[in-house]
mmCIF file of C-alpha atoms in Angstrom:
data_model
loop_
_atom_site.group_PDB
_atom_site.id
_atom_site.type_symbol
_atom_site.label_atom_id
_atom_site.label_comp_id
_atom_site.label_asym_id
_atom_site.label_seq_id
_atom_site.Cartn_x
_atom_site.Cartn_y
_atom_site.Cartn_z
ATOM 1 C CA MET A 1 24.392 -85.399 45.975
ATOM 2 C CA SER A 2 21.576 -82.919 45.323
ATOM 3 C CA ASP A 3 21.675 -80.065 42.802
ATOM 4 C CA GLN A 4 21.324 -77.641 45.716
ATOM 5 C CA GLU A 5 24.446 -79.042 47.354
ATOM 6 C CA LYS A 6 26.335 -78.623 44.095
ATOM 7 C CA ALA A 7 25.120 -75.025 43.711
ATOM 8 C CA TYR A 8 25.659 -73.841 47.285
ATOM 9 C CA ASN A 9 29.346 -72.925 47.075
ATOM 10 C CA VAL A 10 29.081 -70.681 44.018
ATOM 11 C CA ASN A 11 25.878 -69.100 45.349
ATOM 12 C CA MET A 12 27.558 -68.289 48.667
ATOM 13 C CA LEU A 13 30.567 -66.852 46.861
ATOM 14 C CA ASN A 14 28.318 -64.644 44.720
ATOM 15 C CA LEU A 15 26.437 -63.460 47.821
ATOM 16 C CA VAL A 16 29.477 -62.262 49.750
ATOM 17 C CA ARG A 17 30.987 -60.693 46.632
ATOM 18 C CA GLU A 18 27.802 -58.716 46.009
ATOM 19 C CA GLY A 19 27.709 -57.619 49.642
ATOM 20 C CA LEU A 20 31.328 -56.452 49.599
ATOM 21 C CA THR A 21 30.804 -54.648 46.263
ATOM 22 C CA ALA A 22 27.732 -52.882 47.643
ATOM 23 C CA LEU A 23 29.752 -51.787 50.682
ATOM 24 C CA SER A 24 32.652 -50.568 48.538
ATOM 25 C CA ASP A 25 30.284 -48.588 46.302
ATOM 26 C CA ALA A 26 28.564 -47.041 49.323
ATOM 27 C CA GLN A 27 31.896 -45.969 50.793
ATOM 28 C CA ALA A 28 33.005 -44.482 47.481
ATOM 29 C CA GLU A 29 29.770 -42.498 47.385
ATOM 30 C CA LYS A 30 30.162 -41.456 51.056
ATOM 31 C CA ARG A 31 27.002 -43.377 52.047
ATOM 32 C CA SER A 32 29.001 -45.449 54.544
ATOM 33 C CA LEU A 33 32.100 -44.657 56.554
ATOM 34 C CA GLN A 34 35.213 -46.823 56.491
ATOM 35 C CA ASN A 35 35.172 -48.144 60.037
ATOM 36 C CA PRO A 36 34.026 -51.493 61.514
ATOM 37 C CA VAL A 37 30.871 -50.099 63.150
ATOM 38 C CA SER A 38 29.596 -48.403 59.994
ATOM 39 C CA GLU A 39 30.571 -51.356 57.792
ATOM 40 C CA THR A 40 28.758 -53.869 59.972
ATOM 41 C CA HIS A 41 25.702 -51.593 60.136
ATOM 42 C CA PHE A 42 25.646 -51.232 56.350
ATOM 43 C CA LEU A 43 26.004 -54.967 55.699
ATOM 44 C CA GLY A 44 23.374 -55.724 58.348
ATOM 45 C CA ASN A 45 20.906 -53.547 56.459
ATOM 46 C CA TRP A 46 22.052 -55.096 53.186
ATOM 47 C CA ILE A 47 21.259 -58.555 54.588
ATOM 48 C CA ILE A 48 17.767 -57.387 55.592
ATOM 49 C CA THR A 49 17.132 -56.084 52.080
ATOM 50 C CA ALA A 50 18.518 -59.239 50.472
ATOM 51 C CA LEU A 51 16.092 -61.341 52.511
ATOM 52 C CA LYS A 52 13.094 -59.126 51.824
ATOM 53 C CA GLU A 53 13.752 -58.962 48.095
ATOM 54 C CA LYS A 54 14.695 -62.664 47.853
ATOM 55 C CA ARG A 55 17.808 -61.752 45.869
ATOM 56 C CA PHE A 56 19.536 -65.068 46.337
ATOM 57 C CA ASP A 57 18.777 -68.758 45.961
ATOM 58 C CA ILE A 58 16.559 -70.125 48.715
ATOM 59 C CA ILE A 59 19.434 -72.395 49.810
ATOM 60 C CA LEU A 60 21.090 -69.293 51.315
ATOM 61 C CA ALA A 61 18.023 -68.110 53.252
ATOM 62 C CA GLY A 62 19.121 -69.918 56.416
ATOM 63 C CA ASP A 63 22.526 -68.213 56.413
ATOM 64 C CA LEU A 64 20.954 -64.799 55.847
ATOM 65 C CA ARG A 65 18.517 -65.324 58.723
ATOM 66 C CA ILE A 66 21.340 -66.353 61.051
ATOM 67 C CA TRP A 67 23.324 -63.257 60.071
ATOM 68 C CA LEU A 68 20.253 -61.090 60.545
ATOM 69 C CA GLN A 69 19.845 -62.423 64.081
ATOM 70 C CA GLU A 70 23.537 -61.867 64.789
ATOM 71 C CA SER A 71 23.247 -58.311 63.497
ATOM 72 C CA ARG A 72 20.547 -57.671 66.093
ATOM 73 C CA THR A 73 22.247 -59.425 69.002
ATOM 74 C CA LEU A 74 25.947 -58.752 68.390
ATOM 75 C CA GLY A 75 25.816 -55.318 66.772
ATOM 76 C CA PRO A 76 29.302 -54.220 65.585
ATOM 77 C CA LYS A 77 30.808 -57.447 66.974
ATOM 78 C CA ALA A 78 29.140 -59.326 64.107
ATOM 79 C CA ASN A 79 31.982 -57.913 61.961
ATOM 80 C CA PHE A 80 30.342 -58.830 58.670
ATOM 81 C CA LYS A 81 32.997 -57.261 56.459
ATOM 82 C CA LEU A 82 35.761 -59.482 57.840
ATOM 83 C CA ARG A 83 33.489 -62.509 57.716
ATOM 84 C CA PHE A 84 32.462 -61.826 54.114
ATOM 85 C CA GLU A 85 36.103 -61.319 53.126
ATOM 86 C CA THR A 86 37.073 -64.614 54.766
ATOM 87 C CA ILE A 87 34.233 -66.482 53.062
ATOM 88 C CA GLU A 88 35.221 -64.918 49.740
ATOM 89 C CA ARG A 89 38.834 -66.092 50.062
ATOM 90 C CA VAL A 90 37.884 -69.587 51.186
ATOM 91 C CA TYR A 91 35.120 -70.190 48.672
ATOM 92 C CA THR A 92 37.069 -68.686 45.779
ATOM 93 C CA GLN A 93 39.677 -71.397 46.317
ATOM 94 C CA ILE A 94 37.069 -74.111 46.810
ATOM 95 C CA CYS A 95 35.143 -73.128 43.674
ATOM 96 C CA GLU A 96 38.380 -73.158 41.677
ATOM 97 C CA LEU A 97 38.889 -76.732 42.926
ATOM 98 C CA GLU A 98 35.293 -77.696 42.157
ATOM 99 C CA TYR A 99 36.181 -81.119 40.770
ATOM 100 C CA LYS A 100 38.734 -81.983 43.477
ATOM 101 C CA ASN A 101 37.362 -84.713 45.712
ATOM 102 C CA LEU A 102 38.833 -86.117 48.900
ATOM 103 C CA THR A 103 40.233 -89.640 48.608
ATOM 104 C CA GLN A 104 41.075 -92.176 51.251
ATOM 105 C CA PHE A 105 44.739 -91.936 50.270
ATOM 106 C CA ILE A 106 44.814 -88.157 50.790
ATOM 107 C CA LEU A 107 42.997 -88.406 54.121
ATOM 108 C CA GLU A 108 45.460 -91.044 55.285
ATOM 109 C CA ASP A 109 48.318 -88.704 54.367
ATOM 110 C CA ILE A 110 46.663 -85.916 56.366
ATOM 111 C CA LEU A 111 46.196 -88.205 59.355
ATOM 112 C CA THR A 112 49.853 -89.203 59.081
ATOM 113 C CA GLU A 113 50.824 -85.520 59.236
ATOM 114 C CA LEU A 114 48.709 -85.099 62.374
ATOM 115 C CA ASP A 115 50.269 -88.216 63.889
ATOM 116 C CA LYS A 116 53.712 -86.698 63.354
ATOM 117 C CA ASP A 117 52.437 -83.563 65.127
ATOM 118 C CA GLY A 118 51.634 -85.646 68.213
ATOM 119 C CA TRP A 119 47.947 -86.373 67.599
ATOM 120 C CA LEU A 120 46.330 -89.630 68.650
ATOM 121 C CA ILE A 121 44.729 -91.214 65.571
ATOM 122 C CA GLU A 122 42.079 -93.953 65.874
ATOM 123 C CA THR A 123 40.552 -95.320 62.674
ATOM 124 C CA GLU A 124 40.647 -99.078 63.295
ATOM 125 C CA SER A 125 37.805 -99.450 65.809
ATOM 126 C CA ASN A 126 34.049 -99.498 65.262
ATOM 127 C CA VAL A 127 32.570 -96.549 67.130
ATOM 128 C CA THR A 128 29.421 -96.980 69.227
ATOM 129 C CA ASP A 129 27.930 -95.181 72.230
ATOM 130 C CA LYS A 130 30.112 -97.385 74.437
ATOM 131 C CA PHE A 131 33.346 -96.514 72.648
ATOM 132 C CA LYS A 132 36.081 -95.076 74.856
ATOM 133 C CA LEU A 133 39.435 -93.683 73.756
ATOM 134 C CA SER A 134 42.360 -94.169 76.100
ATOM 135 C CA SER A 135 44.683 -91.195 75.907
ATOM 136 C CA SER A 136 46.804 -88.785 77.865
ATOM 137 C CA GLY A 137 44.799 -85.746 76.825
ATOM 138 C CA GLU A 138 46.510 -85.060 73.504
ATOM 139 C CA ASN A 139 44.684 -83.859 70.399
ATOM 140 C CA SER A 140 42.846 -86.782 68.853
ATOM 141 C CA VAL A 141 40.927 -87.884 65.761
ATOM 142 C CA VAL A 142 38.480 -90.765 65.805
ATOM 143 C CA ILE A 143 36.828 -92.216 62.682
ATOM 144 C CA CYS A 144 34.678 -95.341 62.850
ATOM 145 C CA ALA A 145 36.455 -98.095 60.894
ATOM 146 C CA GLU A 146 33.256 -99.460 59.363
ATOM 147 C CA VAL A 147 32.031 -96.019 58.278
ATOM 148 C CA TYR A 148 35.518 -95.113 57.045
ATOM 149 C CA ASP A 149 35.679 -98.101 54.714
ATOM 150 C CA ARG A 150 32.123 -97.634 53.478
ATOM 151 C CA ALA A 151 32.472 -93.912 52.696
ATOM 152 C CA PHE A 152 35.145 -94.347 50.016
ATOM 153 C CA SER A 153 34.896 -95.947 46.592
ATOM 154 C CA ASP A 154 36.384 -99.410 46.186
ATOM 155 C CA THR A 155 37.576 -98.509 42.689
ATOM 156 C CA ASP A 156 39.377 -95.176 43.013
ATOM 157 C CA GLY A 157 39.238 -94.424 46.753
ATOM 158 C CA ALA A 158 37.155 -91.259 46.249
ATOM 159 C CA LEU A 159 34.812 -90.047 48.999
ATOM 160 C CA GLU A 160 31.275 -91.069 48.025
ATOM 161 C CA SER A 161 29.252 -90.249 51.141
ATOM 162 C CA PRO A 162 29.561 -87.890 54.132
ATOM 163 C CA LEU A 163 32.139 -89.038 56.662
ATOM 164 C CA SER A 164 31.857 -88.281 60.378
ATOM 165 C CA VAL A 165 35.092 -87.322 62.119
ATOM 166 C CA PHE A 166 35.382 -86.895 65.891
ATOM 167 C CA ILE A 167 37.912 -84.351 67.160
ATOM 168 C CA ARG A 168 39.167 -83.446 70.621
ATOM 169 C CA HIS A 169 41.095 -80.277 71.551
ATOM 170 C CA GLY A 170 42.542 -79.503 68.120
ATOM 171 C CA ASP A 171 39.311 -78.642 66.345
ATOM 172 C CA GLN A 172 40.531 -75.505 64.558
ATOM 173 C CA ALA A 173 43.900 -77.066 63.802
ATOM 174 C CA PHE A 174 42.129 -79.964 62.074
ATOM 175 C CA ILE A 175 39.927 -77.566 60.093
ATOM 176 C CA ASP A 176 42.992 -75.571 59.044
ATOM 177 C CA LYS A 177 44.907 -78.728 58.114
ATOM 178 C CA MET A 178 42.071 -79.960 55.884
ATOM 179 C CA TYR A 179 41.777 -76.559 54.208
ATOM 180 C CA SER A 180 45.515 -76.448 53.528
ATOM 181 C CA HIS A 181 44.905 -79.511 51.356
ATOM 182 C CA GLY A 182 41.828 -77.986 49.685
ATOM 183 C CA TYR A 183 39.020 -79.509 51.767
ATOM 184 C CA LEU A 184 36.277 -78.056 53.951
ATOM 185 C CA VAL A 185 35.000 -79.271 57.309
ATOM 186 C CA PHE A 186 31.323 -78.983 58.235
ATOM 187 C CA GLY A 187 29.605 -78.873 61.587
ATOM 188 C CA SER A 188 27.081 -81.509 62.604
ATOM 189 C CA THR A 189 23.760 -81.141 64.408
ATOM 190 C CA ASN A 190 23.904 -84.804 65.458
ATOM 191 C CA ARG A 191 25.327 -85.487 68.869
ATOM 192 C CA SER A 192 28.824 -86.875 69.184
ATOM 193 C CA ILE A 193 29.008 -90.509 70.262
ATOM 194 C CA VAL A 194 32.659 -90.209 71.268
ATOM 195 C CA LYS A 195 33.143 -88.789 74.755
ATOM 196 C CA ARG A 196 34.840 -85.377 74.906
ATOM 197 C CA HIS A 197 35.042 -85.207 71.106
ATOM 198 C CA ASN A 198 33.155 -82.901 68.768
ATOM 199 C CA ARG A 199 31.591 -84.309 65.626
ATOM 200 C CA TYR A 200 32.405 -82.896 62.178
ATOM 201 C CA ILE A 201 31.574 -83.962 58.636
ATOM 202 C CA LEU A 202 33.739 -84.313 55.518
ATOM 203 C CA ARG A 203 31.643 -84.208 52.349
ATOM 204 C CA PRO A 204 32.218 -85.321 48.728
ATOM 205 C CA PHE A 205 33.592 -82.488 46.565
ATOM 206 C CA ASN A 206 33.114 -80.057 49.525
ATOM 207 C CA HIS A 207 29.414 -79.869 48.633
ATOM 208 C CA ALA A 208 26.781 -79.152 51.279
ATOM 209 C CA LYS A 209 23.664 -77.081 51.816
ATOM 210 C CA LYS A 210 25.374 -75.106 54.566
ATOM 211 C CA LEU A 211 28.393 -72.927 55.214
ATOM 212 C CA ALA A 212 31.552 -74.759 56.199
ATOM 213 C CA ILE A 213 33.421 -73.940 59.401
ATOM 214 C CA LEU A 214 35.842 -71.268 58.286
ATOM 215 C CA PRO A 215 39.578 -71.950 58.544
ATOM 216 C CA THR A 216 42.143 -69.575 59.966
ATOM 217 C CA LEU A 217 43.649 -67.535 57.130
ATOM 218 C CA ALA A 218 47.064 -65.930 57.081
ATOM 219 C CA ASP A 219 47.131 -62.186 56.407
#
């Protein structure tokens, strides 16, 4: 695990907090109105300035560039205030649980919960390009048995390396379920080798050099 991966979460949390504070100060000083259009416009400009002035660790540059592009293409629909608030809530909890790592025992408990909810769980087969899952269309989770066993420590069952998880239909429900136990789910740029399933990554200590897929939060 690199030092950048370890530092990403707290750096992201500091970024969104600074952005929200800047917005709050601007509204108090009547430099920005309290409506979604004005708030997104202000934070879009704040992102531009943050990039130009290199205010934050280089590990966050990719996120800022993506948000800058979304500011230009989506306009008010980028809804940066809500996004920043969601990231703040999620990453505050994750940073407070900095030393909490996923274990094989916890993941098995989570998979058992999904099984009780009617999900199809497959963790006993080795997954290749030729792998096919027989199902009736229900939500499903597939984890390659060989990768599953290798990812966790033989001594304490802790997650030691990134673990690929293949999900069909219940993507957001899986993300929300993991977060309810204190764990993040990350997207993958590698193609899925399980037909009709999307590929996601679980990472040791929730550390990565990228933003996690955000869970659904209750008001």
